[in-house]
């Protein structure tokens, strides 16, 4: 058997180091060699590697970021697919690859598997939007960060009789907004999956403030449409071609302030949600995913993604994991809506 390559690609996510530690520790137990590939696909295309042994993963379990580095380069957008990776694979004796990434990364990994490389995917994203798995590591940490922020914003909102708009990440899905909104007791949560009517939001806030609550918390997912009449220029794109999001909270705030005269402020949490130490449940999930990914790599499995179903780690066909984006289900949003207004 050749070496197992491991790379982390796309946006970083709390728990990446726990995955790497899980991969390396299990490989040592199974007598397999692991080569770390630096900076995601970019390192694979440009032969940037590092040996991974017991020493290199010591003390990294609780550390945010990734000791391997990451990038938003892609072998099919910025290279010729497997042909661009082969020199690095050959030079390092790598014949199987563990790819830790989100939807874009996993789609490229699946194409490499179709070209003949042994691929094991590990789902990674704070957005929690990958199908085939119950949840993704990093999500619980992002929700905790956002909830802590909402708790803090609530006391200052109350002191000043203000409306606070809190914008969270999640790209086209509203998982972080919905969970953090429920956990933080938000008075409205706006997510891309369910269209909102700004007039209804305004009405609910007005009646809330009339009935004795003089402040409100509105959580918005970064991927929502701005209220009609409050559009701005399109955002720039990242290296994957995805639109860079962030800032819609200002348009929601303008609409609310214009229509209610309630003093309104905006907080955009941004990359704070991705930085720092993973919460305990993310450390456990990431560790288990890393261990299972190595088991699958050693067994010769390919074109599968490690997934958690209930309390069990399973191998899910990559095709299932990349076929769609997992949206917030209506019943979850409906529970959150009980507390609106
Ligand atoms: O997909 C994870 C994510 O954090 C999204 O929630 C967010 O829109 C995006 O990445 C931000 O990416 P970047 O780090 O390139 O700004």
XYZ file of C-alpha atoms and ligand atoms in Angstrom:
357
model
C 0.000 0.000 0.000
C 1.227 3.537 -0.811
C 0.975 6.543 1.484
C -2.289 8.242 2.425
C -2.346 11.910 1.436
C -4.494 14.301 3.469
C -5.496 17.837 2.593
C -7.855 20.498 3.915
C -9.463 22.769 1.304
C -11.944 25.636 1.128
C -12.762 27.904 4.058
C -11.271 26.793 7.371
C -13.485 25.440 10.100
C -13.011 24.690 13.816
C -12.120 20.994 14.120
C -9.851 20.602 11.068
C -6.856 19.895 13.287
C -8.851 17.307 15.226
C -9.558 15.513 11.930
C -5.867 15.584 10.968
C -4.908 14.246 14.396
C -7.522 11.496 14.057
C -6.197 10.520 10.608
C -2.551 10.443 11.680
C -3.119 8.650 14.987
C -5.228 5.930 13.371
C -2.708 5.545 10.556
C 0.099 5.040 13.065
C -2.031 2.419 14.812
C -2.597 0.669 11.461
C 1.023 1.042 10.356
C 0.158 3.286 7.403
C 2.147 6.314 6.227
C 0.475 9.746 5.983
C 1.684 12.683 3.919
C 0.201 16.108 4.643
C -0.549 18.281 1.631
C -0.254 21.980 2.321
C -2.733 24.670 1.300
C -5.463 22.423 -0.097
C -5.559 21.609 -3.803
C -2.941 24.281 -4.443
C -0.338 22.217 -2.549
C -1.372 19.082 -4.417
C -0.869 20.810 -7.746
C 2.440 22.410 -6.700
C 4.015 19.673 -4.577
C 3.845 21.382 -1.219
C 3.811 18.561 1.329
C 4.880 17.800 4.889
C 5.396 14.502 6.707
C 2.805 13.835 9.396
C 3.850 11.844 12.434
C 2.924 11.617 16.104
C 4.996 14.696 16.918
C 3.384 16.898 14.259
C -0.127 16.339 15.640
C 0.732 16.701 19.317
C -1.243 19.484 21.026
C -3.419 20.403 18.015
C -6.771 18.893 19.065
C -8.149 22.136 20.507
C -6.496 24.509 18.029
C -8.530 26.346 15.408
C -7.403 26.695 11.792
C -5.480 23.875 10.111
C -1.809 22.968 10.476
C -1.887 22.053 6.776
C -3.203 25.416 5.603
C -6.021 25.758 3.103
C -6.945 27.656 -0.056
C -9.824 28.107 -2.441
C -7.874 26.806 -5.456
C -9.441 23.944 -7.401
C -7.815 21.289 -9.618
C -10.530 21.638 -12.261
C -10.795 25.445 -12.222
C -7.087 26.185 -11.851
C -5.603 22.988 -13.328
C -6.261 19.931 -15.510
C -7.788 17.690 -12.836
C -5.845 14.512 -11.991
C -3.119 15.327 -14.533
C -2.213 18.419 -12.457
C -1.991 16.337 -9.268
C -0.187 13.249 -10.564
C 3.401 14.585 -10.283
C 2.921 15.330 -6.552
C 1.133 12.038 -5.945
C 3.920 10.063 -7.661
C 6.806 11.939 -6.021
C 5.327 11.312 -2.580
C 4.158 7.735 -3.168
C 0.541 8.715 -2.431
C -2.076 6.321 -3.828
C -5.092 7.363 -1.756
C -6.287 10.761 -0.625
C -8.365 11.963 2.316
C -9.975 15.247 1.308
C -11.469 17.400 4.053
C -13.747 20.014 2.531
C -17.149 21.506 1.842
C -19.446 21.036 -1.147
C -17.152 22.571 -3.791
C -14.134 20.604 -2.560
C -16.065 17.334 -2.379
C -17.369 17.781 -5.916
C -13.801 18.138 -7.202
C -12.728 15.156 -5.082
C -15.472 13.078 -6.692
C -14.201 14.031 -10.144
C -10.703 12.895 -9.159
C -12.205 9.598 -7.964
C -13.951 9.267 -11.322
C -10.540 9.737 -12.959
C -9.199 6.814 -10.910
C -7.708 8.223 -7.686
C -8.773 6.564 -4.411
C -10.670 9.274 -2.568
C -12.221 9.457 0.890
C -14.128 12.685 1.596
C -14.603 14.234 5.022
C -17.443 16.804 5.186
C -16.315 20.130 6.609
C -18.268 23.333 6.931
C -19.666 25.616 9.565
C -22.676 25.973 7.203
C -23.972 22.430 8.043
C -25.341 22.099 4.512
C -23.811 18.849 3.227
C -26.330 16.076 2.549
C -25.764 12.457 3.557
C -24.520 13.327 7.043
C -26.581 14.381 10.066
C -24.290 17.319 10.759
C -20.842 18.750 9.992
C -18.075 19.620 12.441
C -17.551 23.349 12.958
C -21.270 24.034 12.919
C -21.719 23.616 16.687
C -18.800 25.978 17.330
C -20.154 28.616 14.944
C -23.585 28.362 16.584
C -22.007 28.773 20.031
C -20.051 31.853 18.925
C -23.180 33.382 17.388
C -25.284 32.553 20.451
C -22.738 34.146 22.789
C -22.802 37.258 20.579
C -26.619 37.395 20.627
C -26.586 37.106 24.446
C -24.249 40.079 24.644
C -26.177 42.109 22.085
C -29.406 41.469 23.975
C -28.238 43.280 27.100
C -27.011 46.331 25.203
C -30.165 46.323 23.030
C -32.262 46.339 26.191
C -30.224 49.153 27.774
C -30.703 51.397 24.711
C -34.175 50.323 23.488
C -32.658 49.331 20.153
C -33.228 46.826 17.416
C -30.082 44.765 16.880
C -29.559 43.049 13.544
C -27.080 40.178 13.837
C -25.758 38.770 10.571
C -24.330 35.248 10.609
C -22.638 33.095 7.956
C -24.102 30.088 6.183
C -23.884 31.015 2.525
C -27.132 29.912 0.810
C -28.470 28.100 3.875
C -29.759 29.337 7.202
C -28.625 26.638 9.633
C -26.429 28.877 11.795
C -29.069 31.620 11.816
C -31.850 29.227 12.804
C -29.923 27.430 15.554
C -28.282 30.537 17.009
C -31.568 32.421 16.705
C -33.437 29.770 18.677
C -30.629 29.450 21.241
C -30.342 33.223 21.644
C -34.097 33.867 21.825
C -34.211 35.954 18.632
C -37.367 37.937 17.884
C -37.059 37.278 14.157
C -34.839 35.016 12.067
C -34.446 35.544 8.322
C -33.008 32.677 6.273
C -32.581 32.124 2.525
C -34.742 28.996 2.474
C -37.948 30.832 3.415
C -38.908 34.097 1.737
C -39.766 36.869 4.178
C -42.020 39.863 3.933
C -40.332 42.936 5.400
C -43.763 44.440 6.106
C -44.557 41.458 8.345
C -41.221 41.803 10.153
C -41.906 45.501 10.716
C -45.467 44.804 11.951
C -44.281 42.173 14.400
C -41.526 44.410 15.749
C -43.977 47.315 16.138
C -46.470 45.247 18.086
C -43.685 43.757 20.199
C -42.431 47.227 21.103
C -46.014 48.428 21.762
C -46.609 45.545 24.143
C -43.806 46.544 26.483
C -40.665 45.045 24.937
C -38.608 48.022 23.886
C -35.826 46.164 22.138
C -35.526 43.356 19.582
C -32.983 40.956 18.185
C -33.229 40.042 14.509
C -30.880 37.336 13.237
C -30.245 37.340 9.493
C -28.408 34.765 7.438
C -25.869 36.359 5.098
C -27.490 34.702 2.059
C -30.981 36.264 2.278
C -32.323 38.576 -0.383
C -32.311 42.243 0.662
C -35.702 43.853 1.235
C -37.262 45.183 -2.005
C -35.945 48.646 -2.802
C -32.796 48.168 -0.708
C -30.584 46.350 -3.211
C -26.927 47.257 -3.670
C -24.279 46.266 -6.239
C -23.467 42.538 -6.589
C -20.653 41.213 -4.386
C -17.263 40.032 -5.686
C -16.590 36.334 -6.357
C -14.056 34.081 -4.612
C -11.560 31.731 -6.332
C -14.202 28.949 -6.506
C -16.555 31.356 -8.297
C -18.897 31.650 -5.295
C -20.295 35.085 -4.547
C -18.629 36.645 -1.477
C -21.464 37.351 0.931
C -21.799 39.763 3.835
C -23.561 43.028 4.493
C -27.242 42.336 3.791
C -27.910 43.152 7.464
C -27.355 46.816 6.647
C -30.160 46.737 4.109
C -32.494 44.969 6.538
C -31.573 47.536 9.211
C -32.287 50.451 6.858
C -35.686 49.033 5.963
C -36.622 48.497 9.622
C -35.352 51.885 10.760
C -37.040 53.694 7.841
C -40.372 52.028 8.540
C -40.418 52.014 12.372
C -38.088 54.813 13.489
C -36.719 52.335 16.051
C -33.030 52.967 16.544
C -31.312 50.053 14.828
C -27.732 48.764 14.863
C -25.929 46.074 12.869
C -23.375 43.450 13.924
C -21.812 41.228 11.282
C -20.078 38.320 12.995
C -18.120 37.231 9.911
C -15.013 35.103 10.338
C -15.164 35.197 14.137
C -17.559 32.265 13.651
C -14.821 30.225 11.983
C -11.854 31.079 14.193
C -10.705 29.732 17.526
C -11.061 26.523 19.420
C -13.774 23.990 18.493
C -16.419 23.200 21.116
C -16.293 19.711 22.653
C -18.919 18.138 20.368
C -17.022 19.347 17.265
C -13.762 17.925 18.637
C -15.409 14.543 19.145
C -17.121 14.516 15.740
C -13.989 15.664 13.891
C -11.832 13.077 15.666
C -14.236 10.265 14.807
C -14.451 11.387 11.169
C -10.654 11.389 10.905
C -10.341 7.915 12.415
C -13.073 6.484 10.198
C -11.638 8.147 7.077
C -8.324 6.393 7.713
C -10.045 3.043 8.239
C -11.790 3.488 4.895
C -8.619 4.645 3.123
C -6.660 1.656 4.421
C -9.465 -0.728 3.442
C -9.187 0.503 -0.165
C -12.598 2.192 -0.249
C -13.002 5.043 -2.710
C -15.477 7.687 -3.838
C -17.170 7.770 -0.432
C -17.595 10.445 2.200
C -17.472 9.682 5.907
C -20.764 10.633 7.502
C -22.355 10.571 10.925
C -25.804 9.015 11.186
C -27.115 9.064 14.724
C -24.102 7.958 16.733
C -22.553 5.842 13.979
C -19.883 6.701 11.399
C -20.768 5.397 7.948
C -19.439 5.592 4.379
C -21.832 7.574 2.199
C -21.476 7.535 -1.611
C -19.839 10.765 -2.727
C -22.558 11.167 -5.313
C -25.213 11.399 -2.595
C -23.114 13.892 -0.624
C -22.590 16.213 -3.588
C -25.980 15.935 -5.289
C -27.556 18.888 -3.493
C -27.236 21.350 -0.641
C -29.025 20.507 2.599
C -31.565 23.158 3.513
C -33.140 24.054 6.853
C -36.300 21.913 6.995
C -39.690 23.656 7.387
C -40.464 22.044 10.760
C -37.244 23.391 12.272
C -37.906 26.907 11.009
C -41.487 26.610 12.164
C -40.315 25.945 15.751
C -38.157 29.058 15.573
C -41.097 31.097 14.219
C -43.129 30.367 17.360
C -41.011 33.014 19.081
C -41.159 35.713 16.392
C -42.470 39.106 17.421
O -18.671 28.091 3.586
C -18.162 28.548 4.781
C -18.161 30.036 4.821
O -17.691 30.414 6.090
C -19.502 30.695 4.496
O -20.394 30.628 5.594
C -19.061 32.085 4.111
O -19.959 32.728 3.245
C -17.771 31.827 3.397
O -17.271 30.600 3.873
C -16.742 32.913 3.579
O -15.640 32.613 2.819
P -14.265 33.416 2.820
O -13.434 32.847 3.930
O -13.672 33.118 1.487
O -14.571 34.851 3.058
